[in-house]
Structure formats: C-alpha cells, structure tokens
Coordinates of C-alpha atoms and ligand atoms in Angstrom, one line a residue:
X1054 CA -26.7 3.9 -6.4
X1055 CA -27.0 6.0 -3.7
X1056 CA -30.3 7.5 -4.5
X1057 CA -31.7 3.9 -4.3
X1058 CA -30.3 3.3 -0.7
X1059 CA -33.6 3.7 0.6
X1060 CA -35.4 1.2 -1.8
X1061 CA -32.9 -1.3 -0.9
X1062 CA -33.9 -0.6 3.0
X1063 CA -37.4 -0.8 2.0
X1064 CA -37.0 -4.0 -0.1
X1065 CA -35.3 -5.3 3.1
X1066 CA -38.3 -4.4 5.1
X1067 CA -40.8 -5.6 2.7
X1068 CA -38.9 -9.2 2.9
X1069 CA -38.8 -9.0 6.5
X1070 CA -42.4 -8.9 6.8
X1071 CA -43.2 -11.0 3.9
X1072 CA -40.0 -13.0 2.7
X1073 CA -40.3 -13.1 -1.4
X1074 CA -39.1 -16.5 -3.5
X1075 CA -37.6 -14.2 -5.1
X1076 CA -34.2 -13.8 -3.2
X1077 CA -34.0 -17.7 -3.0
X1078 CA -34.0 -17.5 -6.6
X1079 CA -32.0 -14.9 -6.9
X1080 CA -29.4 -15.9 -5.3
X1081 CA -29.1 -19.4 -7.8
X1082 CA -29.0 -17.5 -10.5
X1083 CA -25.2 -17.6 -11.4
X1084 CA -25.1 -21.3 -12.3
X1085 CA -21.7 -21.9 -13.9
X1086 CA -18.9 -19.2 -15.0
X1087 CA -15.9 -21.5 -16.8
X1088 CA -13.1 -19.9 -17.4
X1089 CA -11.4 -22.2 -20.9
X1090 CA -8.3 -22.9 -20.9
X1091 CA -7.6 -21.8 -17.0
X1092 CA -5.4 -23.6 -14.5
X1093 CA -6.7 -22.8 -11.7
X1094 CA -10.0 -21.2 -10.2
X1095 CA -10.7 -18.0 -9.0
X1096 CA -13.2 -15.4 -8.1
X1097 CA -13.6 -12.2 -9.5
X1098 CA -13.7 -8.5 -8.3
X1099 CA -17.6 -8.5 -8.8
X1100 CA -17.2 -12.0 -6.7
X1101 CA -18.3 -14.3 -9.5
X1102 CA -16.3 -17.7 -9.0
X1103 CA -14.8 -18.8 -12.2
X1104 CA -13.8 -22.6 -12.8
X1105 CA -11.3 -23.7 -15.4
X1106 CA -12.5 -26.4 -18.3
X1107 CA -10.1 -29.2 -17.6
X1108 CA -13.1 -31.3 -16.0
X1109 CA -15.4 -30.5 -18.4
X1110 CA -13.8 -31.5 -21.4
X1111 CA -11.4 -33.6 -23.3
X1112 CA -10.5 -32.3 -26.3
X1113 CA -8.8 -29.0 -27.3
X1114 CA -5.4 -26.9 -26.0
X1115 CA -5.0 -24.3 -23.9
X1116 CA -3.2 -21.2 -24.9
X1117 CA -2.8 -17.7 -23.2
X1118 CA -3.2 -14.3 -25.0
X1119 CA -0.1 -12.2 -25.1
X1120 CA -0.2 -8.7 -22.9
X1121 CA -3.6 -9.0 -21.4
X1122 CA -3.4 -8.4 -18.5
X1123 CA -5.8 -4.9 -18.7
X1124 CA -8.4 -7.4 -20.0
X1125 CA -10.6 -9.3 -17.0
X1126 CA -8.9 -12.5 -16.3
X1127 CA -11.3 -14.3 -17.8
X1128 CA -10.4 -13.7 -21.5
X1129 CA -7.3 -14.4 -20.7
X1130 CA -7.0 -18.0 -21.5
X1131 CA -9.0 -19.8 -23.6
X1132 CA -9.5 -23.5 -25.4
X1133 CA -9.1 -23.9 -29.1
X1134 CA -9.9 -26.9 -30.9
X1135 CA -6.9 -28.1 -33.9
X1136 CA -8.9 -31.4 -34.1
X1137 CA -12.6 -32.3 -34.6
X1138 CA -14.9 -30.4 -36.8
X1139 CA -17.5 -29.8 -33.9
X1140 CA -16.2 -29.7 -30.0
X1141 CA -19.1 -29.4 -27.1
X1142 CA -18.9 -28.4 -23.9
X1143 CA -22.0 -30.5 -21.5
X1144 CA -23.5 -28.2 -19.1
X1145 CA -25.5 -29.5 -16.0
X1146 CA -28.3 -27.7 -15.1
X1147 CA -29.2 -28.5 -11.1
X1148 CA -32.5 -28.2 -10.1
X1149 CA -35.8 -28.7 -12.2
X1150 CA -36.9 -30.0 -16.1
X1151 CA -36.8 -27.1 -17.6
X1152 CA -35.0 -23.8 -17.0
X1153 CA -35.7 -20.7 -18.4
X1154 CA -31.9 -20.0 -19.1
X1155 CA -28.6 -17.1 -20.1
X1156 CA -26.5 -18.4 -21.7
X1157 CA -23.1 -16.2 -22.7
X1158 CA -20.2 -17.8 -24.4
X1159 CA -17.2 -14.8 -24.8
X1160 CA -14.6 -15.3 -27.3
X1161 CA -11.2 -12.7 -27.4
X1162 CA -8.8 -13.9 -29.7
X1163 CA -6.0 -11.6 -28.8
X1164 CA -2.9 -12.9 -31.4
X1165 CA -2.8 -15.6 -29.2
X1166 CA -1.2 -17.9 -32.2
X1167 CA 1.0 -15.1 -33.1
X1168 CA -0.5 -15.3 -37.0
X1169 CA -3.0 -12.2 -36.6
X1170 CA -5.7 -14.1 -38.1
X1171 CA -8.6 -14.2 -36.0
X1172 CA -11.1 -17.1 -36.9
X1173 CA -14.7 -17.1 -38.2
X1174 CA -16.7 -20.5 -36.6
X1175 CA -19.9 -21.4 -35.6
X1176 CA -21.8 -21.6 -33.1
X1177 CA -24.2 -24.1 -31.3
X1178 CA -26.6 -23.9 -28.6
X1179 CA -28.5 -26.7 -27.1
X1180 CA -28.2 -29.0 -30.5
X1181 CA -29.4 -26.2 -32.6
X1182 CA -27.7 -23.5 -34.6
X1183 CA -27.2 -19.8 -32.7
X1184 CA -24.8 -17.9 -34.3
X1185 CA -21.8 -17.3 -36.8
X1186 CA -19.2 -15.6 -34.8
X1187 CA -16.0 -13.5 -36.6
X1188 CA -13.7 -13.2 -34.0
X1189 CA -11.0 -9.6 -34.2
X1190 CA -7.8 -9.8 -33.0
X1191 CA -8.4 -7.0 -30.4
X1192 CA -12.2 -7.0 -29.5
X1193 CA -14.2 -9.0 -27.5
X1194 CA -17.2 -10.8 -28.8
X1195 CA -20.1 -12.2 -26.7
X1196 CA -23.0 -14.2 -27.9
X1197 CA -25.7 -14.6 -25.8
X1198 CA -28.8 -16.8 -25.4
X1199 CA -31.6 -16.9 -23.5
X1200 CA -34.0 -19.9 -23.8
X1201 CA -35.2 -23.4 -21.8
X1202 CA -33.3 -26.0 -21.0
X1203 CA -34.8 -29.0 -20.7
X1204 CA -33.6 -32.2 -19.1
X1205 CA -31.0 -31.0 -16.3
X1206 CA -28.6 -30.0 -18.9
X1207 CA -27.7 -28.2 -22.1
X1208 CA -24.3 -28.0 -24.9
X1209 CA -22.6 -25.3 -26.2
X1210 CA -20.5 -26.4 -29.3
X1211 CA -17.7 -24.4 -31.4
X1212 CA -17.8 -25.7 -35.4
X1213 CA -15.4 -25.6 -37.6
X1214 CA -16.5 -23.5 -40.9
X1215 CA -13.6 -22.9 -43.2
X1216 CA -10.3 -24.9 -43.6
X1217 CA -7.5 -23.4 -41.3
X1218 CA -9.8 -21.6 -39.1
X1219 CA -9.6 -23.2 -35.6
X1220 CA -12.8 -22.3 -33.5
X1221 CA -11.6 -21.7 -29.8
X1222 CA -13.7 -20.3 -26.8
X1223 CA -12.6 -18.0 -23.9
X1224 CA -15.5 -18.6 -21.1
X1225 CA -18.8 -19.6 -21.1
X1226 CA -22.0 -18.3 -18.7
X1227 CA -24.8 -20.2 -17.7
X1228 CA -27.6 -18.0 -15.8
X1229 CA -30.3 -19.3 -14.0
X1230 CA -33.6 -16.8 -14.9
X1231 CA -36.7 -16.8 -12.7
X1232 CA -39.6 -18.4 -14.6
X1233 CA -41.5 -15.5 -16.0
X1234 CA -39.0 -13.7 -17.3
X1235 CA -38.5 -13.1 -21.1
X1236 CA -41.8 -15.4 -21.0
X1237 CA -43.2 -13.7 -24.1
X1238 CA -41.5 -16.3 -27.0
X1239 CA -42.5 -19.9 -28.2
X1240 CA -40.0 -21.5 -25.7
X1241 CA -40.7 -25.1 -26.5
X1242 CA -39.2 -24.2 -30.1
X1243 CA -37.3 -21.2 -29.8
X1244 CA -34.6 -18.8 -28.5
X1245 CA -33.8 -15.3 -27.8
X1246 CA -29.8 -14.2 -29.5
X1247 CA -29.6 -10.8 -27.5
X1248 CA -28.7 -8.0 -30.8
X1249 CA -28.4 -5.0 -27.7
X1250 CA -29.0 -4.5 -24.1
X1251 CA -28.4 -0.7 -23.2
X1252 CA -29.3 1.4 -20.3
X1253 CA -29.0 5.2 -19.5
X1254 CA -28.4 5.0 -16.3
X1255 CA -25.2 3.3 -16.5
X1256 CA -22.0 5.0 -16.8
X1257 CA -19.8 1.8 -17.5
X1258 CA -21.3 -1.7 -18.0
X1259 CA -23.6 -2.7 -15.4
X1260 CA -23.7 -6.7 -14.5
X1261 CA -24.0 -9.0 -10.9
X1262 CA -24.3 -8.0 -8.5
X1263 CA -26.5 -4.9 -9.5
X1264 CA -28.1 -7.0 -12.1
X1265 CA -28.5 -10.7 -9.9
X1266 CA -29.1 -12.5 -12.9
X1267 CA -25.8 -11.1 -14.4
X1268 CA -27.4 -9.8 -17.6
X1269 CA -24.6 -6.8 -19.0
X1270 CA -26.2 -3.4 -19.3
X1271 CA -24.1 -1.0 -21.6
X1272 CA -24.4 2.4 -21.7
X1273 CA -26.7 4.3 -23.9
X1274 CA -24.8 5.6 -26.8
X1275 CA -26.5 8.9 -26.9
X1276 CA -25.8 11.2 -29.9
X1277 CA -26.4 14.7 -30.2
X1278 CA -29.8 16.1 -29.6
X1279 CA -30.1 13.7 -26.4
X1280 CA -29.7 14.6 -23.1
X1281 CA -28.9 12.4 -20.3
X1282 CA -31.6 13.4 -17.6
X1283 CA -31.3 11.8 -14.2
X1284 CA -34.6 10.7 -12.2
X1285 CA -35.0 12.0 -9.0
X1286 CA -37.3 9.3 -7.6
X1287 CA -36.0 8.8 -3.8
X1288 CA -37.6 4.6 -4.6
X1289 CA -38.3 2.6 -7.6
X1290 CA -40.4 -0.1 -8.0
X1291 CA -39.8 -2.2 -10.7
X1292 CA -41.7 -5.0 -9.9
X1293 CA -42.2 -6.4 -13.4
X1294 CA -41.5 -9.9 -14.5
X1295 CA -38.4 -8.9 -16.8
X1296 CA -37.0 -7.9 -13.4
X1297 CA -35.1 -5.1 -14.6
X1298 CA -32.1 -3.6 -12.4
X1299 CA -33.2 -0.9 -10.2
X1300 CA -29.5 0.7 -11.2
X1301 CA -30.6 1.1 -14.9
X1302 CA -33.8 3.7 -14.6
X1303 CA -31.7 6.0 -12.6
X1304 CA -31.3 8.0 -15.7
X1305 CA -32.8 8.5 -19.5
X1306 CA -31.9 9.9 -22.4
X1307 CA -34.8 12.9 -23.6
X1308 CA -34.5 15.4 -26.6
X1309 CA -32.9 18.2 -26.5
X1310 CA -35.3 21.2 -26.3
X1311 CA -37.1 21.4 -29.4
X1312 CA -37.5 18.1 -30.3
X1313 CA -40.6 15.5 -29.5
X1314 CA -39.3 12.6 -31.3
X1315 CA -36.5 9.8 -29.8
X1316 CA -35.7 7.9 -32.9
X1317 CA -33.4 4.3 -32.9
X1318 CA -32.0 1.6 -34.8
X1319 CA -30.9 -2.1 -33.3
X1320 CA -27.9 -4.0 -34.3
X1321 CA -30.2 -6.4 -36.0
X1322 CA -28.9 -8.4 -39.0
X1323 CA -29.8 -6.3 -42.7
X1324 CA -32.6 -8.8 -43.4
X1325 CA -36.0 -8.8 -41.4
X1326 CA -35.8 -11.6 -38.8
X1327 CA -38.4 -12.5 -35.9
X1328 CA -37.2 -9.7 -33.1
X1329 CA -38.2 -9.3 -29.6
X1330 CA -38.0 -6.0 -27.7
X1331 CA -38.1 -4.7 -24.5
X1332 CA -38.2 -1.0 -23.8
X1333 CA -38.3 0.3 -20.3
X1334 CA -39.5 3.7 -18.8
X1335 CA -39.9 5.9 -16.0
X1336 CA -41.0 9.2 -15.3
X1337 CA -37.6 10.9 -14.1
X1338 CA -39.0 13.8 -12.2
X1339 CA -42.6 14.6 -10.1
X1340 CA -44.3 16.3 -12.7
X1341 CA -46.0 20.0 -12.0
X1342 CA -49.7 20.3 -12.5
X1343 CA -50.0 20.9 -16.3
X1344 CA -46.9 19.3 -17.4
X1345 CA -48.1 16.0 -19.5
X1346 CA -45.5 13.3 -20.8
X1347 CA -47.5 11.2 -22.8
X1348 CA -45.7 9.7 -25.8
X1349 CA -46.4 6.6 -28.2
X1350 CA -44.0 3.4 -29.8
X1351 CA -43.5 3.8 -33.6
X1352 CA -42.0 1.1 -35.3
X1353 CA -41.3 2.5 -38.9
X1354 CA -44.2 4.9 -38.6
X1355 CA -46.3 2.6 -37.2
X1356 CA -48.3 3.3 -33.9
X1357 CA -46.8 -0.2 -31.8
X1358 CA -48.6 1.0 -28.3
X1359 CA -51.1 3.5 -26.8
X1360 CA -50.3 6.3 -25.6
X1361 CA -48.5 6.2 -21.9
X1362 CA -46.6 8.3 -19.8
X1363 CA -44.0 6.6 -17.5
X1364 CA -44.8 7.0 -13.6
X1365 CA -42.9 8.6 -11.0
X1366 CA -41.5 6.1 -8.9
X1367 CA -42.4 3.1 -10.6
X1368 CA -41.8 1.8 -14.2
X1369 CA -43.4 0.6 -17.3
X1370 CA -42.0 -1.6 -20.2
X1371 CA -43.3 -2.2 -23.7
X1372 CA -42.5 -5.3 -25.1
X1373 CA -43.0 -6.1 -28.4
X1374 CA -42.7 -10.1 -28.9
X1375 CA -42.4 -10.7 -32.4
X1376 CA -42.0 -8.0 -35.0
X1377 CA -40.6 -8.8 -38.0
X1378 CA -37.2 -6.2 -37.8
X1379 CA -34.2 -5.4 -39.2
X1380 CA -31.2 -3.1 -38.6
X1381 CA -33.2 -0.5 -40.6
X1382 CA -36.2 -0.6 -38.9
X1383 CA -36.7 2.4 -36.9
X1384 CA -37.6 2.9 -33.5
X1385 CA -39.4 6.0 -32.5
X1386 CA -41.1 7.2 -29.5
X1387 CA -43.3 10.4 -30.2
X1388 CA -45.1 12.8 -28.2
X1389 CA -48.6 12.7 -28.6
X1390 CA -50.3 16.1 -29.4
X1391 CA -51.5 17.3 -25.7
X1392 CA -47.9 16.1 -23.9
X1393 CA -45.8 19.3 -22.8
X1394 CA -42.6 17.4 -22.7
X1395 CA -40.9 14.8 -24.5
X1396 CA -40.4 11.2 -24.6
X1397 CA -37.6 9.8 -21.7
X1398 CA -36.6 5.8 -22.1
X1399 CA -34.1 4.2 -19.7
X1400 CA -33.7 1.5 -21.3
X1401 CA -33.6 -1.5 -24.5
X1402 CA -33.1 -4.3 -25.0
X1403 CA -33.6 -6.8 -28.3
X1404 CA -33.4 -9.7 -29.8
X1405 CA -33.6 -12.0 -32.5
X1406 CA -35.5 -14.8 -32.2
X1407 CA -34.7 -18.4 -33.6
X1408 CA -35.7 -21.8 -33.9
X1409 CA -34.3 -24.7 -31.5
X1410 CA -34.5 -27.8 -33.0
X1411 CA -36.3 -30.2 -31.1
X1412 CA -34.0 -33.5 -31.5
X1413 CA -31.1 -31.7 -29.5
X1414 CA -33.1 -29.9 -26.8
X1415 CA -31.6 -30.7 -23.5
X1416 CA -29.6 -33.9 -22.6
X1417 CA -26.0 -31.8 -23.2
X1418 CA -25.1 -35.1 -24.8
X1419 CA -22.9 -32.7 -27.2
X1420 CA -24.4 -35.0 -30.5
X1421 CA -26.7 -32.3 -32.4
X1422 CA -28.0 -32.9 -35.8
X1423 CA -24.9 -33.1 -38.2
X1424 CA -24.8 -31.5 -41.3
X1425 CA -27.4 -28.7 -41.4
X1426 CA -25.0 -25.8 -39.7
X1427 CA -24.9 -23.3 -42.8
X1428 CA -28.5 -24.0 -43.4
X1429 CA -30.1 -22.3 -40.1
X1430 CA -30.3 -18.7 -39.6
X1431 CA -27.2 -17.0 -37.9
X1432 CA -27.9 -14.0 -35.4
X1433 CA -25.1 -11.3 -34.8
X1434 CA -22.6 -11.3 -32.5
X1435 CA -22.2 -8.4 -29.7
X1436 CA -18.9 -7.1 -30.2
X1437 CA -17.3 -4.8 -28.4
X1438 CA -14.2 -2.7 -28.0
X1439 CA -11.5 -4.6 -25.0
X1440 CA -11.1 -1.7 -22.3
X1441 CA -14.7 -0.2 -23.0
X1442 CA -17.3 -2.4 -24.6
X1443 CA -20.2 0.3 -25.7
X1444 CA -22.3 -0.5 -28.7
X1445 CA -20.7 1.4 -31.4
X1446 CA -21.6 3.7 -34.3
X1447 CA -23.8 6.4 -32.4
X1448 CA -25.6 8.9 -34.8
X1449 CA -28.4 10.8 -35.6
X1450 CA -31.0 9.6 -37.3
X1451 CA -31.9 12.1 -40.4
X1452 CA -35.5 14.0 -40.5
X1453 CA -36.2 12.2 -43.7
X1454 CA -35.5 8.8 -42.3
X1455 CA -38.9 9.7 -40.8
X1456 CA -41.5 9.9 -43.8
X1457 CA -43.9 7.7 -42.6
X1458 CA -44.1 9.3 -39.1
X1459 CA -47.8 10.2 -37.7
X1460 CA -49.3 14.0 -38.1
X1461 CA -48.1 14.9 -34.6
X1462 CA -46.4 18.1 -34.3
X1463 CA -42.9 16.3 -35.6
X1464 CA -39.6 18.3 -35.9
X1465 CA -35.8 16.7 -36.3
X1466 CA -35.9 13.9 -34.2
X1467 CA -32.7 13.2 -31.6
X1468 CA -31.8 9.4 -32.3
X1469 CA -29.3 6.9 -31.3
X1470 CA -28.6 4.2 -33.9
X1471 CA -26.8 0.9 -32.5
X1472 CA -25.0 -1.3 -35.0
X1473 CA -23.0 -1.9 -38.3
X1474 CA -20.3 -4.2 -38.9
X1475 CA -23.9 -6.7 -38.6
X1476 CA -23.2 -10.0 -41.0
X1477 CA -25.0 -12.5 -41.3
X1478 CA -28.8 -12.2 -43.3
X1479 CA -31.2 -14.6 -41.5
X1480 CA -34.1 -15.0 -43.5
X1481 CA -37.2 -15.9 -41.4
X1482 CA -39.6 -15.2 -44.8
X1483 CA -42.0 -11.8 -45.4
X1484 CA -43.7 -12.0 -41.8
X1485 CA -45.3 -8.8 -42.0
X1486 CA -47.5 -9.8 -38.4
X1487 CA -46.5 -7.0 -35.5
X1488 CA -46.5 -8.2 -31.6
X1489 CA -48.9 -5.4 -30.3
X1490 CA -47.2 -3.7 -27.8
X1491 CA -48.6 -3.7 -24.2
X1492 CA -48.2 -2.0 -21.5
X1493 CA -47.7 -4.3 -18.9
X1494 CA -46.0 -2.3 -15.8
X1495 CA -47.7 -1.9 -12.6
X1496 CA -47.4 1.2 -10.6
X1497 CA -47.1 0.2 -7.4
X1498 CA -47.0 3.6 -5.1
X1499 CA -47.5 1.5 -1.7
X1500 CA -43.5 1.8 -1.0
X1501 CA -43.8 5.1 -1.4
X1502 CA -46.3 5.6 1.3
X1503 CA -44.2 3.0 3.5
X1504 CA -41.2 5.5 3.4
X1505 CA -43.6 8.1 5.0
X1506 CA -43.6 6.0 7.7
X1507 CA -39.5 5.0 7.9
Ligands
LIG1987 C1 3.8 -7.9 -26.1 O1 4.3 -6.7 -25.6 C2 5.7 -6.6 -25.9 C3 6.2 -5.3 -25.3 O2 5.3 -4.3 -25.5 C4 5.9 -6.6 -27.4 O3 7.3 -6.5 -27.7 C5 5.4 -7.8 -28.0 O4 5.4 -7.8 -29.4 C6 3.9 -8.0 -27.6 N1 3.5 -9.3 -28.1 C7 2.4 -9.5 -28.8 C8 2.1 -10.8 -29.3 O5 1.6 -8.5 -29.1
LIG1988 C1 -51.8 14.3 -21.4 O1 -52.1 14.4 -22.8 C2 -52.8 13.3 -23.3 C3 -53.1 13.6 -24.8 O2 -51.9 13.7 -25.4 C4 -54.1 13.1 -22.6 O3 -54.8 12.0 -23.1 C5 -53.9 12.9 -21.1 O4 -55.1 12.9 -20.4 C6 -53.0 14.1 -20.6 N1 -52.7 13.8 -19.2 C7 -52.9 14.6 -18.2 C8 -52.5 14.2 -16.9 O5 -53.4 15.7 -18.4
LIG1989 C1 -39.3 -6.0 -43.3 O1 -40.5 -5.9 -42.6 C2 -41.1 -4.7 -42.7 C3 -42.3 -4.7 -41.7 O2 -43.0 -5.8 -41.8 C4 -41.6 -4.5 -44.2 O3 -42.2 -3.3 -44.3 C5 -40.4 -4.5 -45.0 O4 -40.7 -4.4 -46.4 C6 -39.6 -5.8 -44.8 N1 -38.3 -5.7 -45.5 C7 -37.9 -6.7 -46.3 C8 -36.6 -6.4 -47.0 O5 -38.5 -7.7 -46.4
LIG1990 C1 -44.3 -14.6 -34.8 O1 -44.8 -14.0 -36.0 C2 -44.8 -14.9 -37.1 C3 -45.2 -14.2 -38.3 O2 -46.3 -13.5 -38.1 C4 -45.8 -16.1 -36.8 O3 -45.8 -17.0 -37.8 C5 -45.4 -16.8 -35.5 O4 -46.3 -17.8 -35.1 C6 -45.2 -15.8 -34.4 N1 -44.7 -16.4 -33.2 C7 -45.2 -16.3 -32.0 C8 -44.6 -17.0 -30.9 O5 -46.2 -15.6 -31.8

C-alpha cells in the first residue's frame, strides 16, 4: 500500500480542512465479532476484538476443534446445538431504526466430534430464510448478508434439517455500513447473500482495517490469458457510495496480448435467481495520446452498459441491480471497435438477492415464522480452503461459450470462472427484466491537483 501513502496524506488533509462524517462512521462500523463457544475474549492481529457467546445465549455446548491452531482463533471454538430444532442468537444493534447491515456468520467444522461427518443445517437471518449451509470437515464456510435492520436489533438462527445433523456455529459478524451503500435493492423486503467478492489487487485476503467496514476481498483467480497489471496512479479517488477499498484497484487483471475480451462466471446457484453486481474499474496507467480503452458490460451477449473507459486516478463501477443470473451466465467485458487496448477490472462483487419476510424483520426476538424453512429460496455458501481461502475452480472460458457476443473484432477471450460445488436451485420464476447498468463513478481529479501543491 505504499503507492497509496500519499492518498492517505491527502485524505488526511482533505479532513483537516473539511472533517467528513465519514470517519465517525467509519470507525462504528465493526459492531459485534462473537467468537462461539470462546472462554474468554480477545483481540485479533488485525485488532478486531472478539467476545465469547456465553452472554448471549443459553442453549448449546461448546466444543474445540482438534489441531487448529494454523486456523485464526476464531474458528477455533464453536457452539453446537444437540437440543432444539431452531437455536437464535439476539443481536443489538446500537444507534438508529434501521441499519443498513453485514452480517457474516463462519462455520469450520474441523472433526470436532471425532465422527467425520460434517453437518448440513440451515440458516436464518432476521426471521427469514438465508441460506442452506454444508459444512466439510476441513474448509471454512462463510455466509454473508447484507441488508436493514430494523428496530435496534436483528437474529441469526442455526435449524436443524435432517435427523442426526447437529447445526453448530463458529463466529458471527455484525458490520455497521454507511447508509448509501449497496443502496440499489428493495431493502424494506429484501437482502443481499454475497455469491463472490474478489479483487486484483490483493495478494491474500484483504479485510479491516484496509477495508473499514470489514468486507473480505479475495484474490482474483486469474487463469491463463490474464495478466495481472498494476496501476501506477500515485492517488485514487474512490469516492463512490459502495466505498470501495483504495487497496483493491491497485492492480487488474487485462488480456493477454491478442485478446479484447475478459469473460466470467459467478458462483451463483445453477438456476436463474435475482443477482446484484458490482464491477469496479480504473484506468491503471496515464494513457499516451492515441491509446483508447473504451470497453462495454456483456451479460450473455447482451450490451449491459455504454461504452466507458476507466479514469486515471479515479474509479468507476457498474452495477447492475437486478439481473436475473445464474452460475452460467457470462460476464464479458469487450473492447469497443475504436479502443487500442483491452478491457482492465479490479474488481467484483455479486450477489443473490432474496426476500425478508416482513413478520420477523428486526426485534432479534429469535421467534421467526415456523414451518416454512425448506420452502424459501437458499443462496450458496462461500467456501473456502482453511490456510488460503481463494474462490476456487479458475478456467478459461471456451471461444464458443461466446456465440451470442456483438460483431466487435472478437478473438478467444481470457476468462476467469468462479464457482462449482454451488447447491442449492433458488427459483425466483422466468424474470427475464435486466438492471441497466450505469455508470455512476465520479472522477474527481481535484486531489490530484492538491498533490501539486504538497
Ligand atoms: C491431531 O494430531 C495428532 C498428531 O498429529 C493426531 O495423532 C490426531 O489424530 C489428530 N487428531 C485429529 C482429531 O485429527
Ligand atoms: C475511444 O474509442 C471510442 C470508440 O470505440 C470513441 O467513442 C472514443 O471517443 C475514443 N476515445 C478517445 C479519447 O479517443
Ligand atoms: C435465465 O435468464 C436468462 C436471462 O434472462 C435467460 O436467457 C435464460 O433462459 C434463463 N434460464 C433459465 C434456465 O430460466
Ligand atoms: C427485479 O426484477 C424483477 C423481475 O423483473 C422485478 O419483478 C422486481 O420488481 C425487480 N426488483 C427491483 C427492486 O427492482
């Protein structure tokens, strides 16, 4: 993070003069981190203070997971539940009605019963349904929400599914988020499950502090045909309301030479659900007179933004806020016919998108609607390899995946595909309608021309 040294010193400037709500915000954002099944509290090597359970619930035991100690301390306790189809933890949320909310619940079974049978459970968040999760006995698995609490507090609950399978939980996260972030879903009726967050300028994952709301950046699984290009921007501004890291656009993936085409796949379950992305860009190097990186969003062949090219110095995103998506659909990003280079992204995220009920929004009084669990749609789980949690199953995506690509000057394109091992099939019904895409960074250059000044 060296490079961004001096947009930290100008950030500090810029606050000096003009102090931003921002960093008051900011610095609320971790809200809880529990640690199940922990005796005692502690703080972390990224200085995130975890508490143990004991106070926050009654039910359950605590066990340990055999040899762990290469795993963060964090996974290695947790609470399973012997007794009780449905156990909920209460979560207070200080400050406000509503709260635009992260919400990451990790579960690492480990063999910590000896029987090498890791559990399948689900899943609730705030009263409704989130997710089915199938636990391994040597991976970690995250599920993450984002969505609005309401009234002070919220519930995350572990349900039994089958007979002999005893949910358990290792830790749970609850992030405060500023207001306009991840503002582009129904939140008075729905949620964002995150399906991938992956950046290409991170070389292992990337959370608080560089992130200060504690969202986890994986690296970009890059197969062959991508290079990893670093930007040479002395600042960045990336003063959008997502609030992306600065740390994440200090690199991209581009094509190898030859190719105009970035192709990907999302770990999306194998059904078309309601998705949400986010794609972030900048321009990694000051362009020479003549060079031209404009490039467009396809989303299975179909043109999902105008033309752009990323700015030097600054960032856009392009969000798309409800496409109907699958872990087929393909992601492309295509130079248009004038550009001389090709496409560069930093960064994606996506998710699905489901329904909160309304009867158990907020309250955390741990009593959602019984009965309806296998009926709601199920979003996948992140899962991820203990030691070095990357998105898995990198590979290129094949020329004739492309058929329905525009008439631009199209060659193999250089892909990276995220997924498999997706369960689950969500069915949200034949919603054909596409989020158009819009471009919605701003460019501001005036830091730039403060720095001429420093
Ligand atoms: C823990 O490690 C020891 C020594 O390597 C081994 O004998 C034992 O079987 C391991 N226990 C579990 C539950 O994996
Ligand atoms: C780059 O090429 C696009 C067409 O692909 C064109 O619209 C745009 O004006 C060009 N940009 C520059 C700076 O020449
Ligand atoms: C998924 O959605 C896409 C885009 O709307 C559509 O073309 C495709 O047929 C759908 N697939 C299924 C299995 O419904
Ligand atoms: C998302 O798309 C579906 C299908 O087109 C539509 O019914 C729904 O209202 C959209 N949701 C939002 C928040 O725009």
């Amino acid at each position: 993070m060296a490079n961004f040294f001096p947009a930290a010193l100008l950030l500090l400037l810029l606050f000096f003069f003009n102090p931003s709500p921002l960093e008051a915000a900011t610095d609320s954002a971790i809200i809880t981190s529990i640690d199940c099944g922990a005796s005692q509290p502690h703080t972390d090597e990224l200085g995130i203070q975890w508490t143990p359970d004991s106070s926050l619930i009654k039910t359950g035991l605590t066990q340990t997971v055999p040899n762990a100690t290469s795993i963060p301390q964090y996974m290695q306790t947790l609470r399973v539940f012997p007794t009780g189809k449905r156990n909920c933890y209460a979560l207070s949320i200080p400050g406000g009605a509503s709260t635009q909310v992260l919400v990451r619940a990790t579960f690492y079974y480990g063999n910590y019963d000896g029987k090498n049978s890791p559990p399948t459970f689900d899943l609730e968040l705030d009263g409704s349904s989130w997710s089915t999760v199938e636990t391994a006995v040597d991976k970690v698995v995250s599920e993450e929400g984002i969505f609005e609490a309401r009234g002070g507090s919220t519930s995350v609950c572990v349900v039994q599914r089958n007979e002999g399978e005893l949910p358990f939980v290792s830790a749970i996260e609850l992030r405060r988020l500023g207001d306009d972030m991840y503002s582009r879903y129904d939140r008075s009726s729905s949620a964002l499950v995150l399906a991938l967050r992956t950046a290409a300028g991170v070389s292992a994952q990337l959370r608080y502090p560089d992130d200060p709301y504690d969202r986890i950046w994986f690296p970009i699984d890059a197969s062959d045909g991508l290079n990893v290009v670093q930007n040479q921007a002395n600042t960045i501004d990336t003063g959008i309301k997502d609030a992306p890291p600065a740390a994440i656009f200090q690199s991209a993936v581009t094509p190898a030479a030859g190719s105009n085409t970035i192709g990907f796949t999302a770990p999306l379950p194998s059904n078309n659900v309601s998705a949400y992305f986010n794609l972030y860009f900048t321009e990694v190097t000051q362009l020479a007179a003549g060079d031209n990186r404009t490039f467009q969003v396809f989303v299975d062949g179909n043109a999902e933004s105008d033309p752009f090219a990323p700015p030097f110095g600054s960032i856009i995103e392009i969000y798309m806020a409800n496409i109907s998506a699958s872990s087929t659909t393909q992601i492309s990003l295509q130079s248009t016919t004038g550009a001389t280079l090709p496409p560069v992204i930093s960064a994606i995220e996506a998710y699905v998108i489901i329904p909160l009920s309304g009867g158990g929004r907020g309250g955390g009084s741990a009593a959602p609607a019984p009965g309806n669990g296998d009926a709601r749609p199920s979003a996948a789980p992140q899962a991820s390899d203990v030691g070095s949690p990357t998105p898995s199953d990198s590979s290129s995506l094949p020329a004739s995946d492309q058929t329905n690509s525009p008439p631009t000057a199209q060659r193999v394109p250089a892909g990276f595909a995220f997924g498999g091992g997706r369960k689950g099939s969500p069915s949200f019904g034949n919603k054909v309608e596409v989020g158009r895409a819009l471009v919605i960074g701003i460019g501001i250059l005036l830091p730039i021309l403060f720095l001429n000044f420093v």
